[in-house]
Amino acid sequence: MRRSAAKAPAAAASQTAAAGADFPRSVSATASAGTPAGPAADPAPRQSLQTEFPFELPRGYVDDAGTVHRDGVMRLSTARDELVPLRDVRVQENPAYLSVVLLGRVITRLGTLTMVHDGVVENMFASDLAFLQDFYRQINAEGHTRAAVQCPHCSEPFEVELGGSRLGES
């Protein structure tokens, strides 16, 4: 019985070799197949994580000089970004202010403004604020805000997009 257990890995290694190079081999399988063991290669390429996302406001933020700023960048939110605003007195007095403070933390660039903060966000048009809230939800929910629902008439299941898309896009 000991002999068959020892032959099984060798047989599996030869089957993998016979199947071609489509299957990655571990270092131990390569060594048992008779090739020298070299540095371990990473079988899966590293995936980069996108942390910043460009956007374009539907209307644009108008600064004190009258310049309209539409193009911006929002970064992924951290746990700290969501927790710190809860200690803000303005948020404690008015919970609706939470999104303004939160967006002021995660928008890293807006047009040619040198700094984006909650004061900038609170002076945006309502349509731009709604767009940024949807965009925030979208990028922080793995790129989608879909929900599974069921048709009330035929009971057929389907998905709906809860987050809004950019104006003019379907």
CSV table of C-alpha atoms in Angstrom, one decimal:
chain,number,residue,atom,x,y,z
A,1,MET,CA,0.0,0.0,0.0
A,2,ARG,CA,2.9,2.3,0.7
A,3,ARG,CA,4.1,1.8,-2.9
A,4,SER,CA,0.9,2.9,-4.5
A,5,ALA,CA,0.7,6.0,-2.4
A,6,ALA,CA,4.3,6.9,-3.5
A,7,LYS,CA,3.5,6.4,-7.2
A,8,ALA,CA,0.3,8.5,-7.2
A,9,PRO,CA,2.1,11.9,-7.1
A,10,ALA,CA,4.5,10.9,-9.8
A,11,ALA,CA,1.7,9.7,-12.0
A,12,ALA,CA,-0.2,12.9,-11.4
A,13,ALA,CA,2.9,14.9,-12.2
A,14,SER,CA,3.4,13.0,-15.5
A,15,GLN,CA,-0.2,13.5,-16.4
A,16,THR,CA,0.2,17.3,-15.8
A,17,ALA,CA,3.3,17.3,-17.9
A,18,ALA,CA,1.6,15.3,-20.7
A,19,ALA,CA,-1.4,17.8,-20.6
A,20,GLY,CA,1.0,20.6,-21.6
A,21,ALA,CA,2.0,23.9,-20.0
A,22,ASP,CA,-1.5,25.1,-19.5
A,23,PHE,CA,-1.5,23.9,-15.9
A,24,PRO,CA,0.8,25.7,-13.4
A,25,ARG,CA,3.0,23.4,-11.4
A,26,SER,CA,4.1,23.9,-7.8
A,27,VAL,CA,7.8,23.8,-7.0
A,28,SER,CA,7.5,20.4,-5.3
A,29,ALA,CA,5.7,18.9,-8.4
A,30,THR,CA,8.5,20.3,-10.6
A,31,ALA,CA,11.2,18.9,-8.4
A,32,SER,CA,9.5,15.5,-8.3
A,33,ALA,CA,9.3,15.5,-12.1
A,34,GLY,CA,13.1,15.6,-12.3
A,35,THR,CA,13.8,19.3,-13.0
A,36,PRO,CA,15.8,21.4,-10.6
A,37,ALA,CA,13.9,23.5,-8.2
A,38,GLY,CA,14.4,27.2,-8.9
A,39,PRO,CA,13.0,30.3,-7.3
A,40,ALA,CA,9.3,30.0,-6.7
A,41,ALA,CA,7.3,31.8,-9.4
A,42,ASP,CA,4.1,33.6,-8.4
A,43,PRO,CA,1.5,31.5,-10.2
A,44,ALA,CA,-1.1,34.3,-10.2
A,45,PRO,CA,-0.1,37.8,-11.4
A,46,ARG,CA,-0.6,40.5,-8.8
A,47,GLN,CA,-3.8,42.5,-9.3
A,48,SER,CA,-3.5,46.2,-8.8
A,49,LEU,CA,-6.2,47.9,-6.8
A,50,GLN,CA,-7.7,51.0,-8.3
A,51,THR,CA,-8.1,53.5,-5.4
A,52,GLU,CA,-8.9,56.7,-7.3
A,53,PHE,CA,-11.7,57.3,-9.8
A,54,PRO,CA,-12.2,60.2,-12.1
A,55,PHE,CA,-15.6,61.9,-12.5
A,56,GLU,CA,-17.3,64.8,-14.2
A,57,LEU,CA,-20.0,66.8,-12.4
A,58,PRO,CA,-23.2,67.3,-14.3
A,59,ARG,CA,-23.3,71.0,-13.6
A,60,GLY,CA,-20.0,71.9,-11.9
A,61,TYR,CA,-18.8,73.7,-8.8
A,62,VAL,CA,-18.6,77.5,-9.3
A,63,ASP,CA,-15.9,79.1,-7.1
A,64,ASP,CA,-15.8,82.7,-5.8
A,65,ALA,CA,-14.1,83.9,-9.0
A,66,GLY,CA,-16.9,82.4,-11.2
A,67,THR,CA,-14.7,79.5,-12.5
A,68,VAL,CA,-16.6,76.3,-13.1
A,69,HIS,CA,-14.9,73.1,-12.0
A,70,ARG,CA,-16.3,69.8,-13.3
A,71,ASP,CA,-13.5,67.3,-13.6
A,72,GLY,CA,-12.5,65.6,-10.4
A,73,VAL,CA,-11.1,62.5,-8.7
A,74,MET,CA,-12.5,60.6,-5.8
A,75,ARG,CA,-10.6,58.0,-3.8
A,76,LEU,CA,-11.9,54.9,-2.1
A,77,SER,CA,-13.2,55.5,1.4
A,78,THR,CA,-11.5,54.1,4.5
A,79,ALA,CA,-13.1,53.1,7.7
A,80,ARG,CA,-11.6,56.3,9.3
A,81,ASP,CA,-13.3,58.4,6.6
A,82,GLU,CA,-16.6,57.0,7.6
A,83,LEU,CA,-16.0,57.2,11.4
A,84,VAL,CA,-14.4,60.6,11.9
A,85,PRO,CA,-17.4,62.6,10.6
A,86,LEU,CA,-19.6,61.0,13.2
A,87,ARG,CA,-17.7,63.0,15.8
A,88,ASP,CA,-18.3,66.3,13.9
A,89,VAL,CA,-20.7,68.6,15.8
A,90,ARG,CA,-22.4,69.6,12.5
A,91,VAL,CA,-23.2,65.9,11.8
A,92,GLN,CA,-24.4,65.3,15.3
A,93,GLU,CA,-26.8,68.2,15.0
A,94,ASN,CA,-27.9,67.3,11.5
A,95,PRO,CA,-27.2,63.7,10.3
A,96,ALA,CA,-27.9,64.8,6.7
A,97,TYR,CA,-24.6,66.7,6.9
A,98,LEU,CA,-22.7,63.4,7.1
A,99,SER,CA,-22.4,63.0,3.3
A,100,VAL,CA,-21.1,66.6,2.9
A,101,VAL,CA,-18.2,66.0,5.4
A,102,LEU,CA,-17.5,62.5,4.0
A,103,LEU,CA,-17.3,63.7,0.4
A,104,GLY,CA,-15.1,66.5,1.5
A,105,ARG,CA,-12.7,63.9,2.8
A,106,VAL,CA,-12.6,61.6,-0.3
A,107,ILE,CA,-12.6,64.0,-3.2
A,108,THR,CA,-8.9,64.5,-3.9
A,109,ARG,CA,-9.2,66.9,-6.8
A,110,LEU,CA,-11.8,69.1,-8.4
A,111,GLY,CA,-10.8,71.2,-11.4
A,112,THR,CA,-8.0,73.6,-10.6
A,113,LEU,CA,-8.9,74.0,-6.9
A,114,THR,CA,-5.9,73.7,-4.6
A,115,MET,CA,-7.9,72.0,-1.9
A,116,VAL,CA,-11.3,70.3,-1.7
A,117,HIS,CA,-13.0,70.3,1.7
A,118,ASP,CA,-16.6,70.1,3.1
A,119,GLY,CA,-17.0,73.9,2.6
A,120,VAL,CA,-16.6,73.3,-1.2
A,121,VAL,CA,-19.0,70.4,-1.1
A,122,GLU,CA,-21.7,72.3,0.8
A,123,ASN,CA,-21.7,75.0,-1.9
A,124,MET,CA,-22.3,72.6,-4.8
A,125,PHE,CA,-25.5,72.4,-6.7
A,126,ALA,CA,-27.9,69.8,-5.4
A,127,SER,CA,-27.7,67.8,-8.6
A,128,ASP,CA,-23.9,67.6,-8.3
A,129,LEU,CA,-24.2,66.5,-4.6
A,130,ALA,CA,-26.6,63.8,-5.6
A,131,PHE,CA,-24.3,62.7,-8.4
A,132,LEU,CA,-21.3,62.5,-6.0
A,133,GLN,CA,-23.3,60.5,-3.4
A,134,ASP,CA,-24.3,58.0,-6.0
A,135,PHE,CA,-20.7,57.9,-7.3
A,136,TYR,CA,-19.4,57.3,-3.8
A,137,ARG,CA,-21.7,54.4,-3.3
A,138,GLN,CA,-20.8,52.9,-6.6
A,139,ILE,CA,-17.0,52.9,-6.2
A,140,ASN,CA,-17.2,51.8,-2.6
A,141,ALA,CA,-19.6,48.9,-3.3
A,142,GLU,CA,-17.2,47.1,-5.6
A,143,GLY,CA,-18.3,49.1,-8.6
A,144,HIS,CA,-22.0,48.5,-8.5
A,145,THR,CA,-25.1,49.1,-6.5
A,146,ARG,CA,-27.4,46.4,-7.8
A,147,ALA,CA,-30.2,44.7,-5.9
A,148,ALA,CA,-32.0,41.5,-6.6
A,149,VAL,CA,-35.7,42.1,-6.9
A,150,GLN,CA,-38.7,40.1,-8.1
A,151,CYS,CA,-41.4,41.3,-10.5
A,152,PRO,CA,-44.7,41.7,-8.5
A,153,HIS,CA,-46.8,40.5,-11.5
A,154,CYS,CA,-44.9,37.4,-12.8
A,155,SER,CA,-42.5,36.7,-9.9
A,156,GLU,CA,-39.6,36.7,-12.3
A,157,PRO,CA,-36.3,37.6,-10.5
A,158,PHE,CA,-34.1,40.4,-12.0
A,159,GLU,CA,-31.5,43.0,-10.9
A,160,VAL,CA,-31.9,46.8,-10.7
A,161,GLU,CA,-29.2,49.4,-10.5
A,162,LEU,CA,-29.8,51.5,-7.4
A,163,GLY,CA,-27.1,54.1,-7.9
A,164,GLY,CA,-27.7,56.7,-10.6
A,165,SER,CA,-25.6,56.8,-13.7
A,166,ARG,CA,-24.1,59.9,-15.3
A,167,LEU,CA,-26.7,62.1,-16.9
A,168,GLY,CA,-27.6,61.1,-20.4
A,169,GLU,CA,-26.3,57.6,-20.0
A,170,SER,CA,-28.4,54.5,-19.7
